Short mmCIF file of N, CA and C in Angstrom, two decimals:
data_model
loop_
_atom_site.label_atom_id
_atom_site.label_comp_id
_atom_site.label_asym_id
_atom_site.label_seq_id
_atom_site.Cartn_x
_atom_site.Cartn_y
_atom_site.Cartn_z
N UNK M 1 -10.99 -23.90 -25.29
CA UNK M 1 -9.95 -24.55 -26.07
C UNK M 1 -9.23 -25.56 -25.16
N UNK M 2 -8.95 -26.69 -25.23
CA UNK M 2 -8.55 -27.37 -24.65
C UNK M 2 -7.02 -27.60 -24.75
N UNK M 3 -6.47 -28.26 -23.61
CA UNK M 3 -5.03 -27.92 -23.44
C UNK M 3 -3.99 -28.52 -24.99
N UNK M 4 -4.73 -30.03 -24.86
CA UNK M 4 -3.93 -30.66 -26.38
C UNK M 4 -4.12 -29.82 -27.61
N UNK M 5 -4.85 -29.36 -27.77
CA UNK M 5 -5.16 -28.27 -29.26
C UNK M 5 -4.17 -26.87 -28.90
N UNK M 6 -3.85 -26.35 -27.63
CA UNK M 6 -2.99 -25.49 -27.18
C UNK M 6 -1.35 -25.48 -27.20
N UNK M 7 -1.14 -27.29 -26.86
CA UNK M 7 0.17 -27.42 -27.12
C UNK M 7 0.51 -28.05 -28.34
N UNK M 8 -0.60 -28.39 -29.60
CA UNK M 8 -0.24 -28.81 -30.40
C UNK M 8 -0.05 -27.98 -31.52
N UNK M 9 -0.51 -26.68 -31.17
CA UNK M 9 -0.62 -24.98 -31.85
C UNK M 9 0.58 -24.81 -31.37
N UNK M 10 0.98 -24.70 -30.09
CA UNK M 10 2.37 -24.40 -29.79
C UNK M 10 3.55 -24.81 -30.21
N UNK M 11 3.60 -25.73 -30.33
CA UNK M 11 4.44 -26.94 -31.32
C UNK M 11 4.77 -26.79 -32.73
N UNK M 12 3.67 -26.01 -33.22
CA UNK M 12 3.79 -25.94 -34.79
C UNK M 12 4.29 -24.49 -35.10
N UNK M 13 4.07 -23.81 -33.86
CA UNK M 13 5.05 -22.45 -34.14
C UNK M 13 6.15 -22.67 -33.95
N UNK M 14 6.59 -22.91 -32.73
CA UNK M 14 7.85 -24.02 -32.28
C UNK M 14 8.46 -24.05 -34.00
N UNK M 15 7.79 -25.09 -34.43
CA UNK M 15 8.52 -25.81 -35.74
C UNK M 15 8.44 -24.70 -37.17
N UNK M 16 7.63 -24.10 -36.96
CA UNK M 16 7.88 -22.73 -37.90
C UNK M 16 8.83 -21.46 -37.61
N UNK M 17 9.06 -21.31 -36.56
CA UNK M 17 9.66 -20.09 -36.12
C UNK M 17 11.46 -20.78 -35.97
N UNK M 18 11.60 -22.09 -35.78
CA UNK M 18 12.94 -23.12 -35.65
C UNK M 18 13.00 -23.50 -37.20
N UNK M 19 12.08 -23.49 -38.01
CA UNK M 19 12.79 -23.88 -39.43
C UNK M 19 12.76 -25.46 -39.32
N UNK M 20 12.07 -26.08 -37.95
CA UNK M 20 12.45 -27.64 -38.12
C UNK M 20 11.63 -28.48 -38.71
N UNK M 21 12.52 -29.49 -39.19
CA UNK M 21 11.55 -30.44 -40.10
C UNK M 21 10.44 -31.33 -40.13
N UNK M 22 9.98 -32.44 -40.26
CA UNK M 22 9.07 -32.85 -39.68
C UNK M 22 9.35 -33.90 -38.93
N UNK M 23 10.61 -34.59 -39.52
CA UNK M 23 10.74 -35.62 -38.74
C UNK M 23 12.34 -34.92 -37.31
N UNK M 24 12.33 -34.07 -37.31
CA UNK M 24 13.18 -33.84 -36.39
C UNK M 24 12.64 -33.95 -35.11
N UNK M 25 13.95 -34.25 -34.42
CA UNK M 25 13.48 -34.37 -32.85
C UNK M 25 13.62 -33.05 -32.66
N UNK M 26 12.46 -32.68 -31.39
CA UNK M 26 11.58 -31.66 -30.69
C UNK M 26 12.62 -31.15 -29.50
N UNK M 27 13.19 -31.82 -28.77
CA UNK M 27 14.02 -31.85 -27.86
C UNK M 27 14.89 -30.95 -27.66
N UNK M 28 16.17 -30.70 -28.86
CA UNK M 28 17.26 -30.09 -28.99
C UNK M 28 16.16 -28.61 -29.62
N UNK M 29 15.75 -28.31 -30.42
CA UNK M 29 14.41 -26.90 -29.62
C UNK M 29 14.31 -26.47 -28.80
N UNK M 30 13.65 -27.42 -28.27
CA UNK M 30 13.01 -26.73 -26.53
C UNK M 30 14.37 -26.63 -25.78
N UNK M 31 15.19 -27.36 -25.80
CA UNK M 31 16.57 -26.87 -24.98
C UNK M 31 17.09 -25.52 -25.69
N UNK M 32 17.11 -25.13 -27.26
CA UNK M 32 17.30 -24.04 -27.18
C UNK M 32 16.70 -22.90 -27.26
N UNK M 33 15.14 -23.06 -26.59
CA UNK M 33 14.47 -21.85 -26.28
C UNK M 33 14.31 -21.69 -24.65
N UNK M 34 14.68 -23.15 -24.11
CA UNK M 34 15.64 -22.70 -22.74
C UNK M 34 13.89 -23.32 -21.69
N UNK M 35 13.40 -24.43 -22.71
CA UNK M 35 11.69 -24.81 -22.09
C UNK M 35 12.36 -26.06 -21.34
N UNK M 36 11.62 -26.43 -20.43
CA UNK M 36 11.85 -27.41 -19.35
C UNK M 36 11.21 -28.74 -20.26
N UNK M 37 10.86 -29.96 -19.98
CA UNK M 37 10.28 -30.40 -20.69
C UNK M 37 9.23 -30.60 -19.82
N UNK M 38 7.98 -31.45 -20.25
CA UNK M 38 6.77 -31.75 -19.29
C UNK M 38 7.19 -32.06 -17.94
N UNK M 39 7.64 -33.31 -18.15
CA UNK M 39 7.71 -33.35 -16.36
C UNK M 39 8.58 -32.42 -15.67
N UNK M 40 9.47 -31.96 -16.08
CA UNK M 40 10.77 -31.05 -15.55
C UNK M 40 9.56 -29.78 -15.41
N UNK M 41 8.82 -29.55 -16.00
CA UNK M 41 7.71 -28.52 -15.39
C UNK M 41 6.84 -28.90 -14.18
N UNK M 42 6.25 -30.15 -14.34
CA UNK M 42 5.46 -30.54 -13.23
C UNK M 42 6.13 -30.58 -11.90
N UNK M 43 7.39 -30.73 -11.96
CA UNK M 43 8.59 -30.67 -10.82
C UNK M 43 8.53 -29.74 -10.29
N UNK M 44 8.86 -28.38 -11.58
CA UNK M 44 8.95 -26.72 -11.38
C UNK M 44 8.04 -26.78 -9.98
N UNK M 45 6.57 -27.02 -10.50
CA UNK M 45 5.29 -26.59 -9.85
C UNK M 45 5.08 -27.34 -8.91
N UNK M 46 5.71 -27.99 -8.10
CA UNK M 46 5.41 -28.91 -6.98
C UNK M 46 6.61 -28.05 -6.41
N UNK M 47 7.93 -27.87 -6.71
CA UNK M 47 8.79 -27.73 -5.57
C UNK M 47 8.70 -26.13 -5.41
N UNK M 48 8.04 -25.23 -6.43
CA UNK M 48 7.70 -23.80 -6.05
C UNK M 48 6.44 -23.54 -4.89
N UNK M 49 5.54 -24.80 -5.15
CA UNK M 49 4.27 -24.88 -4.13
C UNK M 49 5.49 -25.01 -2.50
N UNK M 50 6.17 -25.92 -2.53
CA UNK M 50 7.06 -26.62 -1.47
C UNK M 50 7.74 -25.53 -0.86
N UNK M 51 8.36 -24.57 -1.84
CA UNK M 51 8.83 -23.52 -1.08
C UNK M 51 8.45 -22.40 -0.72
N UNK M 52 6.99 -22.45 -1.04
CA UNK M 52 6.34 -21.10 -0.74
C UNK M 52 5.43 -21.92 0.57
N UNK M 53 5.62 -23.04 0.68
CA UNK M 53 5.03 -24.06 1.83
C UNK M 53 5.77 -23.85 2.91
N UNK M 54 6.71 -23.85 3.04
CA UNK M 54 8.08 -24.00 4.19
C UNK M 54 8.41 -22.51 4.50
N UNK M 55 7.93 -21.54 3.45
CA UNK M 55 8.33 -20.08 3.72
C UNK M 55 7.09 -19.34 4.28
N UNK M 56 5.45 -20.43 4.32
CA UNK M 56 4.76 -19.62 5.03
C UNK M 56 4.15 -18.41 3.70
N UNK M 57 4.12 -19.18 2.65
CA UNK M 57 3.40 -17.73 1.38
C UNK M 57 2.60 -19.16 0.56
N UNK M 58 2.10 -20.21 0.89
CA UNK M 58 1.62 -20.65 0.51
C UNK M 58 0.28 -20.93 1.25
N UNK M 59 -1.38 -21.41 0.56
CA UNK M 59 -2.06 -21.54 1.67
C UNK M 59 -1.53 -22.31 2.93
N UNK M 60 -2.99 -22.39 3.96
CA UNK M 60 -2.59 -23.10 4.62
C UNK M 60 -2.44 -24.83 4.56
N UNK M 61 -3.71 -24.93 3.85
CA UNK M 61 -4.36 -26.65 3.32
C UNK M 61 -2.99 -27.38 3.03
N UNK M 62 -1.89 -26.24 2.42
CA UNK M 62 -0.62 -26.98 1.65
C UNK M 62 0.46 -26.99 2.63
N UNK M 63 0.52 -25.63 3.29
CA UNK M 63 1.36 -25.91 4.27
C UNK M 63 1.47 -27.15 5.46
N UNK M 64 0.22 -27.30 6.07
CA UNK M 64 -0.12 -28.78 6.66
C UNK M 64 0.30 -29.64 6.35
N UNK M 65 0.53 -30.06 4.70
CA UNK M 65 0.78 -31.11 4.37
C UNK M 65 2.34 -31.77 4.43
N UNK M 66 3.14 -30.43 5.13
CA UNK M 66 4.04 -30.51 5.10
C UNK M 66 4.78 -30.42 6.19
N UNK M 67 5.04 -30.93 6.94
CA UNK M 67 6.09 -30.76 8.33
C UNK M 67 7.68 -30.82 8.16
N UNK M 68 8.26 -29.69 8.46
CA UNK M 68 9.58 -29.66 8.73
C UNK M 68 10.57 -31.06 9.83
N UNK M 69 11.32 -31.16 9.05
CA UNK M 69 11.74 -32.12 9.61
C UNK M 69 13.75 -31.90 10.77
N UNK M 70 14.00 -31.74 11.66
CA UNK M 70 15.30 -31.42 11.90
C UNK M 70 16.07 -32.21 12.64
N UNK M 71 16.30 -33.51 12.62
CA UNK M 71 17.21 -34.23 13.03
C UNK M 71 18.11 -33.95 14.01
N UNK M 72 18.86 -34.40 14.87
CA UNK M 72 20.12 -34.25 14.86
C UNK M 72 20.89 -34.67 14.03
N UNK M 73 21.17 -35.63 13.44
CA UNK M 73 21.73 -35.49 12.37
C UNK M 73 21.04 -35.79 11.43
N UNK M 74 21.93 -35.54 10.19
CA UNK M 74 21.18 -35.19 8.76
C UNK M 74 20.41 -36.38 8.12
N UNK M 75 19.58 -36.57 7.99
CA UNK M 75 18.40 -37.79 7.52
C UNK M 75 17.79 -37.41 6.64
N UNK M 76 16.99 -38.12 5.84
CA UNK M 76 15.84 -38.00 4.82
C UNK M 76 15.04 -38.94 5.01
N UNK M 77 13.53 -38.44 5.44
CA UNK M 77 12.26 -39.11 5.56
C UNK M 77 11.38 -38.61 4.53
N UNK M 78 10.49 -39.60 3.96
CA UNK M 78 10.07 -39.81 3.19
C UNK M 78 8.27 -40.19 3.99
N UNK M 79 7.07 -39.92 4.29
CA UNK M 79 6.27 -40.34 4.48
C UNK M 79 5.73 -41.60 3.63
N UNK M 80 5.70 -42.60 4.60
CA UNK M 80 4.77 -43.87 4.04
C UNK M 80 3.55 -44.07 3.36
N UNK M 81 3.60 -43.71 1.63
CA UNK M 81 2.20 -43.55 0.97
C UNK M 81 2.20 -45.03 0.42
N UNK M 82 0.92 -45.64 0.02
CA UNK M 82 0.86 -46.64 -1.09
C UNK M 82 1.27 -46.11 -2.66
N UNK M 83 2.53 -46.58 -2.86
CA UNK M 83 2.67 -46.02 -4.28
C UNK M 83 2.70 -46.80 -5.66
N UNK M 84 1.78 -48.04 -5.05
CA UNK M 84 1.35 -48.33 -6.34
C UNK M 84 0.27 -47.89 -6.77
N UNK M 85 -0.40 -47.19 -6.01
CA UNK M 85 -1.52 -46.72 -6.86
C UNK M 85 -0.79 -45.17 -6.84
N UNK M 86 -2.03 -44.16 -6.90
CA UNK M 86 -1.27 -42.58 -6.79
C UNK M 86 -0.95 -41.97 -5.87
N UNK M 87 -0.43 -42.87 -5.21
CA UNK M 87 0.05 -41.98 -3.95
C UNK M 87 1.09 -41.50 -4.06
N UNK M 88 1.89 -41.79 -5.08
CA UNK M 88 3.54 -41.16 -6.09
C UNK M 88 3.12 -40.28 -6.07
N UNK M 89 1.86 -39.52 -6.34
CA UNK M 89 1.43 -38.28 -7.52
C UNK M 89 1.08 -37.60 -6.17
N UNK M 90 0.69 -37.80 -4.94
CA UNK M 90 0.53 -36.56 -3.71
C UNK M 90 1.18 -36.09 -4.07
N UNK M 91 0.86 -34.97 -2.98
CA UNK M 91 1.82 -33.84 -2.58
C UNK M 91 2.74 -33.90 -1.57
N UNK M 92 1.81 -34.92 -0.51
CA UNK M 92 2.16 -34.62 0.82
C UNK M 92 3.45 -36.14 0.46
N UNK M 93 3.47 -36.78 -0.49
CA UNK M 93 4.69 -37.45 -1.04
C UNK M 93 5.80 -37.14 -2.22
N UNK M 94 5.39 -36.82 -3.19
CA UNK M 94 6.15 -36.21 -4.03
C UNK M 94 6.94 -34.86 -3.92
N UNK M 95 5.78 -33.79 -3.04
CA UNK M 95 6.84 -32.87 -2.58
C UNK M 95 8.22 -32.92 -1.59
N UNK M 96 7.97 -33.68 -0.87
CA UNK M 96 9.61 -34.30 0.23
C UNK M 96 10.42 -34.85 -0.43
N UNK M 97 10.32 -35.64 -1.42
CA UNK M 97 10.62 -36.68 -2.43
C UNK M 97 11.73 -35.44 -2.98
N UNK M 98 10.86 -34.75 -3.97
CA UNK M 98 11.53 -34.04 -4.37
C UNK M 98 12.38 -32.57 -4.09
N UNK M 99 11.89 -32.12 -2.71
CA UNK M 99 13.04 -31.10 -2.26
C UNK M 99 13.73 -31.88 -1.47
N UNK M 100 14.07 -33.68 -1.03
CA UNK M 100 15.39 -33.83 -0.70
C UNK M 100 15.78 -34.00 -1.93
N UNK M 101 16.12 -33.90 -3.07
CA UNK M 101 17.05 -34.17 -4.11
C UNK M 101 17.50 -32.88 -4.65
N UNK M 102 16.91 -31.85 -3.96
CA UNK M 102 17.62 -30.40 -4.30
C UNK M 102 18.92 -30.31 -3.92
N UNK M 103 20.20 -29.42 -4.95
CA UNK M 103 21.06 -29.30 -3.98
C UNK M 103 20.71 -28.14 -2.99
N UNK M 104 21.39 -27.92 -1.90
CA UNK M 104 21.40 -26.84 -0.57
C UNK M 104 21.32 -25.55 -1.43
N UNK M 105 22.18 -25.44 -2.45
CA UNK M 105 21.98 -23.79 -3.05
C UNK M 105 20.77 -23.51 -3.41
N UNK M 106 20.42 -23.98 -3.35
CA UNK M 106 18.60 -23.98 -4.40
C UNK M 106 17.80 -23.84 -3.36
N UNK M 107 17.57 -24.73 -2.31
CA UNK M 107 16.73 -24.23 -1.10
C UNK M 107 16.85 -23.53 -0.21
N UNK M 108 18.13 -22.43 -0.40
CA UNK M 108 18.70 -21.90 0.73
C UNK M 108 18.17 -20.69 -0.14
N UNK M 109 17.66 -20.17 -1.19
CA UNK M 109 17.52 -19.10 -1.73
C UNK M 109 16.27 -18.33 -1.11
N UNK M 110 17.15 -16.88 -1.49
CA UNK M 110 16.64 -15.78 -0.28
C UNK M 110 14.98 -15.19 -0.51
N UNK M 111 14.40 -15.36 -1.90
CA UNK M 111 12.99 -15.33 -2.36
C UNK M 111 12.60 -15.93 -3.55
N UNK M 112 11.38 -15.93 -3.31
CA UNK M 112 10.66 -16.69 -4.47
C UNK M 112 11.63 -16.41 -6.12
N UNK M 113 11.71 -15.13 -6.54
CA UNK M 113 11.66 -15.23 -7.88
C UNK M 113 13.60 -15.52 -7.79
N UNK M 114 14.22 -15.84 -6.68
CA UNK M 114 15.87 -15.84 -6.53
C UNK M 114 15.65 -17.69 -6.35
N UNK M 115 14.71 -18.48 -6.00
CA UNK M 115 14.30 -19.95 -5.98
C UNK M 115 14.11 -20.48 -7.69
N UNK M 116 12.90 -19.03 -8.02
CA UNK M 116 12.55 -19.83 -9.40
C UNK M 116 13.96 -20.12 -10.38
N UNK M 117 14.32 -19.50 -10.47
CA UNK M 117 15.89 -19.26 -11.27
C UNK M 117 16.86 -20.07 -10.96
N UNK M 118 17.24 -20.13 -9.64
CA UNK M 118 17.83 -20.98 -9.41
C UNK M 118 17.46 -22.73 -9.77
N UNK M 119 16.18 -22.68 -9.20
CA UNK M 119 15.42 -24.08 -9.52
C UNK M 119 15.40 -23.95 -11.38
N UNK M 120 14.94 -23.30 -11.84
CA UNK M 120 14.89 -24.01 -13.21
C UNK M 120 16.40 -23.90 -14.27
N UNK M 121 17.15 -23.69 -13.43
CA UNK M 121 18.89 -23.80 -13.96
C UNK M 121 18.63 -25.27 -13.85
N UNK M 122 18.87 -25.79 -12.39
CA UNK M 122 19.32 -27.01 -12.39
C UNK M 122 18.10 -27.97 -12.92
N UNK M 123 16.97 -27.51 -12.49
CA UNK M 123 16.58 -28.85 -13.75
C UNK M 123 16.86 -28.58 -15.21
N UNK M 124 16.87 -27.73 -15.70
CA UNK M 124 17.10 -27.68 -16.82
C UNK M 124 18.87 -28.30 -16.87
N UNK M 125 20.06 -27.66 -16.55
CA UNK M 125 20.70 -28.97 -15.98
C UNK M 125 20.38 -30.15 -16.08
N UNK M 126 19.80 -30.83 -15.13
CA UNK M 126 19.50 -32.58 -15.21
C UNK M 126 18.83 -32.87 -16.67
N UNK M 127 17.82 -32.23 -17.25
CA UNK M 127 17.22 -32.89 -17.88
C UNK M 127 18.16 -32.73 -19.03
N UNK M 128 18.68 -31.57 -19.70
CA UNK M 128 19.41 -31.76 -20.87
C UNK M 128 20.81 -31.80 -20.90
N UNK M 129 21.05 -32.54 -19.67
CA UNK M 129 22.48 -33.31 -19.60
C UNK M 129 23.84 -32.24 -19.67
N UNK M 130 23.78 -31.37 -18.94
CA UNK M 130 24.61 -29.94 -19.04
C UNK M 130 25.80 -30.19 -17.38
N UNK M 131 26.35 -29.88 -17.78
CA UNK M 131 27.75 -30.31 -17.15
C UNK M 131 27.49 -29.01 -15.88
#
């Protein structure tokens, strides 16, 4: 079964089990069944790889890709990819990218499933505009 026939089954329960109409937006739903949206997932799964990278519970192939960085003072480096083509879409770029834009509470968390929670508060936060 392929993934589009999976989320387009998903969707229609979504809209049966919500009572929503056809032309309603999808959005205010998924915020209240508490779903990330696509990319706010693809995020999920890059910065959970990132922290199981830096904590040493991820392979190694991934950990490599990643070097700790410690300044004396506080900086953000970014490795030099070509990003007009896909070099946005690495790992060994998009993951730095995106755990400097974490706040400190989020990466300072004490295990994986005390990260996941924390991490999908605040994106869920950013994406549906929550104070």
């Amino acid at each position: 079964m392929s993934f589009l026939f999976h989320l387009v089954r998903v969707l229609c329960y979504i809209v049966l089990l919500t009572k929503t109409r056809k032309y309603d937006h999808i959005t205010p739903v998924l915020a209240s069944l508490h779903w990330l949206p696509v990319q706010a997932r693809a995020d999920f799964k890059v910065l959970l790889l990132t922290y199981k990278a830096l904590h040493g519970l991820a392979p190694p192939y991934l950990s490599e890709l990643l070097t700790p960085y410690t300044p004396a003072r506080p900086l953000r480096v970014i490795p030099s990819i070509n990003k007009k083509s896909l070099g946005f879409r690495a790992f060994a770029y998009r993951a730095p990218y995106l755990w400097n834009t974490l706040p400190l509470h989020v990466k300072e968390a004490s295990s994986v499933e005390n990260f996941k929670s924390r991490l999908k508060t605040h994106l869920y936060s950013l994406f549906y505009s929550l104070p």
